[in-house]
Amino acid sequence: MILYINACVRAESRTNRLAKALLNKLGAYEEIRLTDSAIKSLDAQSLNYREAQIEKRNYNDSIFDLSKQFAKADLIVVSAPYWDGQFPAVLKTYFENIYCTGIVSEYSEDGQPHGLCKAKKLYYITTAGGEYDPRFSFDYIDYLAKNMFGIKETELICAEYLDIEGNDAEKILAGAISDINEKY
């Protein structure tokens, strides 16, 4: 199963258009549109509840549905626009919610995380109005994928400089879509 994690806020998102170009090449997928979901930041009550369920190894609770969906995906595509040097907060909230010891990872005897996710690859799709710097977006997701979830391969697909005066955003986006069509 291909899991599409859509963190695009705008209905006419350029990032989503870029992601859909890749998804059209990859095949059928299951989408979670984060802005339409009931995902909320963990607070003391929800965190304590989740930890109690993990301690009991009660993974049948609905609080773990997204974790199980993520862990069983064969391939993951994440789309998130580049805003103010990072991705939208809803994506961080999603990862905060799915990080469940016993489903997406476990810890070895020496305290190191070991990923339990089935996915062999994670694609991170983004667009930027100006220059794209991956340090606080893709690099973070790359770290989680490889070091926490056990997803060995990640790939960044990016269209940048879309909002620079004089640039043709549609032409830049079309070029990125063309690159996807040629590569995949």
PDB file of C-alpha atoms in Angstrom:
ATOM      1  CA  MET A   1       0.000   0.000   0.000  1.00  0.00           C
ATOM      2  CA  ILE A   2       1.202   3.497  -0.883  1.00  0.00           C
ATOM      3  CA  LEU A   3       0.410   6.014   1.863  1.00  0.00           C
ATOM      4  CA  TYR A   4       0.044   9.660   0.846  1.00  0.00           C
ATOM      5  CA  ILE A   5       0.425  12.052   3.784  1.00  0.00           C
ATOM      6  CA  ASN A   6      -0.908  15.360   2.492  1.00  0.00           C
ATOM      7  CA  ALA A   7       0.067  18.347   4.661  1.00  0.00           C
ATOM      8  CA  CYS A   8      -0.996  20.917   2.046  1.00  0.00           C
ATOM      9  CA  VAL A   9      -3.377  23.521   3.376  1.00  0.00           C
ATOM     10  CA  ARG A  10      -4.532  25.287   0.216  1.00  0.00           C
ATOM     11  CA  ALA A  11      -7.084  23.661  -2.090  1.00  0.00           C
ATOM     12  CA  GLU A  12      -4.998  24.634  -5.136  1.00  0.00           C
ATOM     13  CA  SER A  13      -1.660  23.723  -3.580  1.00  0.00           C
ATOM     14  CA  ARG A  14       1.318  23.626  -5.919  1.00  0.00           C
ATOM     15  CA  THR A  15       2.959  21.095  -3.606  1.00  0.00           C
ATOM     16  CA  ASN A  16      -0.054  18.802  -3.878  1.00  0.00           C
ATOM     17  CA  ARG A  17       0.052  19.114  -7.684  1.00  0.00           C
ATOM     18  CA  LEU A  18       3.683  18.021  -7.645  1.00  0.00           C
ATOM     19  CA  ALA A  19       2.895  15.122  -5.313  1.00  0.00           C
ATOM     20  CA  LYS A  20      -0.050  14.001  -7.459  1.00  0.00           C
ATOM     21  CA  ALA A  21       2.271  13.851 -10.482  1.00  0.00           C
ATOM     22  CA  LEU A  22       4.471  11.382  -8.595  1.00  0.00           C
ATOM     23  CA  LEU A  23       1.501   9.442  -7.233  1.00  0.00           C
ATOM     24  CA  ASN A  24       0.063   9.090 -10.742  1.00  0.00           C
ATOM     25  CA  LYS A  25       3.309   7.327 -11.720  1.00  0.00           C
ATOM     26  CA  LEU A  26       3.473   5.152  -8.584  1.00  0.00           C
ATOM     27  CA  GLY A  27      -0.074   3.769  -8.663  1.00  0.00           C
ATOM     28  CA  ALA A  28      -3.039   3.450  -6.309  1.00  0.00           C
ATOM     29  CA  TYR A  29      -2.637   5.093  -2.912  1.00  0.00           C
ATOM     30  CA  GLU A  30      -4.369   5.752   0.379  1.00  0.00           C
ATOM     31  CA  GLU A  31      -4.456   9.448   1.321  1.00  0.00           C
ATOM     32  CA  ILE A  32      -4.621  11.136   4.669  1.00  0.00           C
ATOM     33  CA  ARG A  33      -5.281  14.846   4.296  1.00  0.00           C
ATOM     34  CA  LEU A  34      -3.940  16.206   7.559  1.00  0.00           C
ATOM     35  CA  THR A  35      -5.887  19.464   7.506  1.00  0.00           C
ATOM     36  CA  ASP A  36      -9.146  17.482   7.272  1.00  0.00           C
ATOM     37  CA  SER A  37      -8.213  15.015  10.012  1.00  0.00           C
ATOM     38  CA  ALA A  38      -8.903  15.145  13.740  1.00  0.00           C
ATOM     39  CA  ILE A  39      -5.182  15.158  14.583  1.00  0.00           C
ATOM     40  CA  LYS A  40      -4.398  17.306  17.614  1.00  0.00           C
ATOM     41  CA  SER A  41      -1.185  18.033  19.474  1.00  0.00           C
ATOM     42  CA  LEU A  42      -0.636  15.734  22.399  1.00  0.00           C
ATOM     43  CA  ASP A  43      -1.427  17.281  25.757  1.00  0.00           C
ATOM     44  CA  ALA A  44      -0.813  15.835  29.226  1.00  0.00           C
ATOM     45  CA  GLN A  45      -4.068  13.889  29.229  1.00  0.00           C
ATOM     46  CA  SER A  46      -3.712  12.359  25.747  1.00  0.00           C
ATOM     47  CA  LEU A  47      -0.010  11.632  26.246  1.00  0.00           C
ATOM     48  CA  ASN A  48      -0.638   9.887  29.581  1.00  0.00           C
ATOM     49  CA  TYR A  49      -3.470   7.877  28.045  1.00  0.00           C
ATOM     50  CA  ARG A  50      -1.336   6.824  25.076  1.00  0.00           C
ATOM     51  CA  GLU A  51       1.598   5.859  27.300  1.00  0.00           C
ATOM     52  CA  ALA A  52      -0.709   3.777  29.517  1.00  0.00           C
ATOM     53  CA  GLN A  53      -1.999   1.901  26.456  1.00  0.00           C
ATOM     54  CA  ILE A  54       1.555   1.326  25.200  1.00  0.00           C
ATOM     55  CA  GLU A  55       2.639   0.039  28.599  1.00  0.00           C
ATOM     56  CA  LYS A  56      -0.288  -2.433  28.552  1.00  0.00           C
ATOM     57  CA  ARG A  57       0.545  -3.264  24.914  1.00  0.00           C
ATOM     58  CA  ASN A  58      -3.062  -2.419  24.080  1.00  0.00           C
ATOM     59  CA  TYR A  59      -2.493  -1.441  20.456  1.00  0.00           C
ATOM     60  CA  ASN A  60      -6.129  -2.035  19.496  1.00  0.00           C
ATOM     61  CA  ASP A  61      -7.162   1.400  20.752  1.00  0.00           C
ATOM     62  CA  SER A  62      -8.125   3.803  17.939  1.00  0.00           C
ATOM     63  CA  ILE A  63      -5.400   6.178  19.135  1.00  0.00           C
ATOM     64  CA  PHE A  64      -2.985   3.865  17.270  1.00  0.00           C
ATOM     65  CA  ASP A  65      -4.839   3.657  13.944  1.00  0.00           C
ATOM     66  CA  LEU A  66      -2.574   6.193  12.205  1.00  0.00           C
ATOM     67  CA  SER A  67       0.536   4.538  13.627  1.00  0.00           C
ATOM     68  CA  LYS A  68      -0.535   1.150  12.268  1.00  0.00           C
ATOM     69  CA  GLN A  69      -1.415   2.667   8.883  1.00  0.00           C
ATOM     70  CA  PHE A  70       2.035   4.287   8.676  1.00  0.00           C
ATOM     71  CA  ALA A  71       3.868   1.144   9.829  1.00  0.00           C
ATOM     72  CA  LYS A  72       2.192  -1.151   7.289  1.00  0.00           C
ATOM     73  CA  ALA A  73       2.686   1.124   4.242  1.00  0.00           C
ATOM     74  CA  ASP A  74       5.013  -0.241   1.558  1.00  0.00           C
ATOM     75  CA  LEU A  75       5.849   3.243   0.265  1.00  0.00           C
ATOM     76  CA  ILE A  76       5.209   6.684   1.778  1.00  0.00           C
ATOM     77  CA  VAL A  77       4.768  10.018   0.017  1.00  0.00           C
ATOM     78  CA  VAL A  78       4.712  13.161   2.173  1.00  0.00           C
ATOM     79  CA  SER A  79       3.765  16.507   0.660  1.00  0.00           C
ATOM     80  CA  ALA A  80       4.311  19.694   2.616  1.00  0.00           C
ATOM     81  CA  PRO A  81       4.872  23.245   1.416  1.00  0.00           C
ATOM     82  CA  TYR A  82       7.946  25.080   2.652  1.00  0.00           C
ATOM     83  CA  TRP A  83       6.756  27.829   4.973  1.00  0.00           C
ATOM     84  CA  ASP A  84       9.041  30.113   6.938  1.00  0.00           C
ATOM     85  CA  GLY A  85      11.942  27.675   6.799  1.00  0.00           C
ATOM     86  CA  GLN A  86       9.924  24.574   7.688  1.00  0.00           C
ATOM     87  CA  PHE A  87       6.730  22.614   6.990  1.00  0.00           C
ATOM     88  CA  PRO A  88       3.202  23.305   8.317  1.00  0.00           C
ATOM     89  CA  ALA A  89       2.726  22.487  12.015  1.00  0.00           C
ATOM     90  CA  VAL A  90       0.122  19.836  11.247  1.00  0.00           C
ATOM     91  CA  LEU A  91       2.858  17.589   9.832  1.00  0.00           C
ATOM     92  CA  LYS A  92       4.877  17.750  13.075  1.00  0.00           C
ATOM     93  CA  THR A  93       1.662  16.997  14.963  1.00  0.00           C
ATOM     94  CA  TYR A  94       1.085  13.967  12.734  1.00  0.00           C
ATOM     95  CA  PHE A  95       4.548  12.543  13.435  1.00  0.00           C
ATOM     96  CA  GLU A  96       4.107  13.280  17.138  1.00  0.00           C
ATOM     97  CA  ASN A  97       0.883  11.259  17.082  1.00  0.00           C
ATOM     98  CA  ILE A  98       2.138   8.263  15.100  1.00  0.00           C
ATOM     99  CA  TYR A  99       5.368   7.781  17.020  1.00  0.00           C
ATOM    100  CA  CYS A 100       4.425   4.728  19.037  1.00  0.00           C
ATOM    101  CA  THR A 101       6.940   2.367  20.548  1.00  0.00           C
ATOM    102  CA  GLY A 102       5.818  -1.128  19.635  1.00  0.00           C
ATOM    103  CA  ILE A 103       4.240  -0.123  16.310  1.00  0.00           C
ATOM    104  CA  VAL A 104       6.610   2.156  14.386  1.00  0.00           C
ATOM    105  CA  SER A 105       9.733   1.520  16.464  1.00  0.00           C
ATOM    106  CA  GLU A 106      11.193  -0.275  19.432  1.00  0.00           C
ATOM    107  CA  TYR A 107      14.264   0.303  21.541  1.00  0.00           C
ATOM    108  CA  SER A 108      17.195  -2.100  21.699  1.00  0.00           C
ATOM    109  CA  GLU A 109      18.884  -3.075  24.952  1.00  0.00           C
ATOM    110  CA  ASP A 110      21.379  -0.234  24.512  1.00  0.00           C
ATOM    111  CA  GLY A 111      18.533   2.308  24.209  1.00  0.00           C
ATOM    112  CA  GLN A 112      18.797   2.862  20.462  1.00  0.00           C
ATOM    113  CA  PRO A 113      15.613   3.064  18.381  1.00  0.00           C
ATOM    114  CA  HIS A 114      14.982   0.342  15.835  1.00  0.00           C
ATOM    115  CA  GLY A 115      12.355   1.022  13.181  1.00  0.00           C
ATOM    116  CA  LEU A 116       9.480  -1.378  12.640  1.00  0.00           C
ATOM    117  CA  CYS A 117       7.973   0.232   9.536  1.00  0.00           C
ATOM    118  CA  LYS A 118       7.529  -1.842   6.398  1.00  0.00           C
ATOM    119  CA  ALA A 119       8.141   0.990   3.888  1.00  0.00           C
ATOM    120  CA  LYS A 120      11.286   0.713   1.832  1.00  0.00           C
ATOM    121  CA  LYS A 121      11.175   4.354   0.721  1.00  0.00           C
ATOM    122  CA  LEU A 122       9.738   7.727   1.697  1.00  0.00           C
ATOM    123  CA  TYR A 123       9.360  10.563  -0.815  1.00  0.00           C
ATOM    124  CA  TYR A 124       9.225  14.114   0.535  1.00  0.00           C
ATOM    125  CA  ILE A 125       7.604  16.578  -1.874  1.00  0.00           C
ATOM    126  CA  THR A 126       7.790  20.322  -1.335  1.00  0.00           C
ATOM    127  CA  THR A 127       7.600  23.655  -3.104  1.00  0.00           C
ATOM    128  CA  ALA A 128       9.168  26.952  -2.061  1.00  0.00           C
ATOM    129  CA  GLY A 129       8.506  30.521  -3.058  1.00  0.00           C
ATOM    130  CA  GLY A 130      12.206  31.284  -2.725  1.00  0.00           C
ATOM    131  CA  GLU A 131      15.311  29.228  -2.156  1.00  0.00           C
ATOM    132  CA  TYR A 132      14.709  25.898  -0.449  1.00  0.00           C
ATOM    133  CA  ASP A 133      16.838  24.943   2.568  1.00  0.00           C
ATOM    134  CA  PRO A 134      16.187  21.353   3.689  1.00  0.00           C
ATOM    135  CA  ARG A 135      17.657  21.642   7.196  1.00  0.00           C
ATOM    136  CA  PHE A 136      14.382  22.126   9.078  1.00  0.00           C
ATOM    137  CA  SER A 137      12.051  20.179   6.842  1.00  0.00           C
ATOM    138  CA  PHE A 138      13.384  17.355   4.675  1.00  0.00           C
ATOM    139  CA  ASP A 139      16.444  16.731   6.864  1.00  0.00           C
ATOM    140  CA  TYR A 140      14.164  16.272   9.889  1.00  0.00           C
ATOM    141  CA  ILE A 141      11.893  13.827   8.017  1.00  0.00           C
ATOM    142  CA  ASP A 142      14.947  12.023   6.612  1.00  0.00           C
ATOM    143  CA  TYR A 143      16.302  11.596  10.154  1.00  0.00           C
ATOM    144  CA  LEU A 144      12.981  10.239  11.474  1.00  0.00           C
ATOM    145  CA  ALA A 145      12.585   7.854   8.537  1.00  0.00           C
ATOM    146  CA  LYS A 146      16.060   6.362   8.723  1.00  0.00           C
ATOM    147  CA  ASN A 147      16.764   6.480  12.457  1.00  0.00           C
ATOM    148  CA  MET A 148      13.378   6.033  14.094  1.00  0.00           C
ATOM    149  CA  PHE A 149      11.103   4.288  11.599  1.00  0.00           C
ATOM    150  CA  GLY A 150      13.573   2.003   9.793  1.00  0.00           C
ATOM    151  CA  ILE A 151      12.834   3.411   6.336  1.00  0.00           C
ATOM    152  CA  LYS A 152      16.192   3.102   4.623  1.00  0.00           C
ATOM    153  CA  GLU A 153      15.657   5.292   1.567  1.00  0.00           C
ATOM    154  CA  THR A 154      14.302   8.822   1.286  1.00  0.00           C
ATOM    155  CA  GLU A 155      14.073  11.157  -1.660  1.00  0.00           C
ATOM    156  CA  LEU A 156      13.433  14.873  -1.860  1.00  0.00           C
ATOM    157  CA  ILE A 157      11.461  16.291  -4.790  1.00  0.00           C
ATOM    158  CA  CYS A 158      11.329  20.078  -4.765  1.00  0.00           C
ATOM    159  CA  ALA A 159      10.295  22.994  -6.961  1.00  0.00           C
ATOM    160  CA  GLU A 160      11.720  26.280  -5.695  1.00  0.00           C
ATOM    161  CA  TYR A 161      11.836  30.004  -6.545  1.00  0.00           C
ATOM    162  CA  LEU A 162       8.133  29.944  -7.447  1.00  0.00           C
ATOM    163  CA  ASP A 163       7.327  33.376  -6.003  1.00  0.00           C
ATOM    164  CA  ILE A 164      10.373  35.343  -7.159  1.00  0.00           C
ATOM    165  CA  GLU A 165       9.339  38.396  -9.154  1.00  0.00           C
ATOM    166  CA  GLY A 166       9.917  37.724 -12.820  1.00  0.00           C
ATOM    167  CA  ASN A 167       9.866  33.941 -12.453  1.00  0.00           C
ATOM    168  CA  ASP A 168       7.144  31.919 -14.148  1.00  0.00           C
ATOM    169  CA  ALA A 169       5.862  29.691 -11.333  1.00  0.00           C
ATOM    170  CA  GLU A 170       3.773  27.551 -13.691  1.00  0.00           C
ATOM    171  CA  LYS A 171       6.770  26.959 -15.943  1.00  0.00           C
ATOM    172  CA  ILE A 172       8.968  25.962 -12.977  1.00  0.00           C
ATOM    173  CA  LEU A 173       6.269  23.626 -11.654  1.00  0.00           C
ATOM    174  CA  ALA A 174       5.707  22.136 -15.109  1.00  0.00           C
ATOM    175  CA  GLY A 175       9.452  21.472 -15.362  1.00  0.00           C
ATOM    176  CA  ALA A 176       9.434  19.657 -12.017  1.00  0.00           C
ATOM    177  CA  ILE A 177       6.428  17.590 -13.105  1.00  0.00           C
ATOM    178  CA  SER A 178       8.168  16.787 -16.374  1.00  0.00           C
ATOM    179  CA  ASP A 179      11.220  15.619 -14.407  1.00  0.00           C
ATOM    180  CA  ILE A 180       8.967  13.282 -12.408  1.00  0.00           C
ATOM    181  CA  ASN A 181       7.358  11.938 -15.566  1.00  0.00           C
ATOM    182  CA  GLU A 182      10.773  11.220 -17.090  1.00  0.00           C
ATOM    183  CA  LYS A 183      12.336   9.687 -13.974  1.00  0.00           C
ATOM    184  CA  TYR A 184       9.511   7.460 -12.778  1.00  0.00           C
TER     185      TYR A 184
END
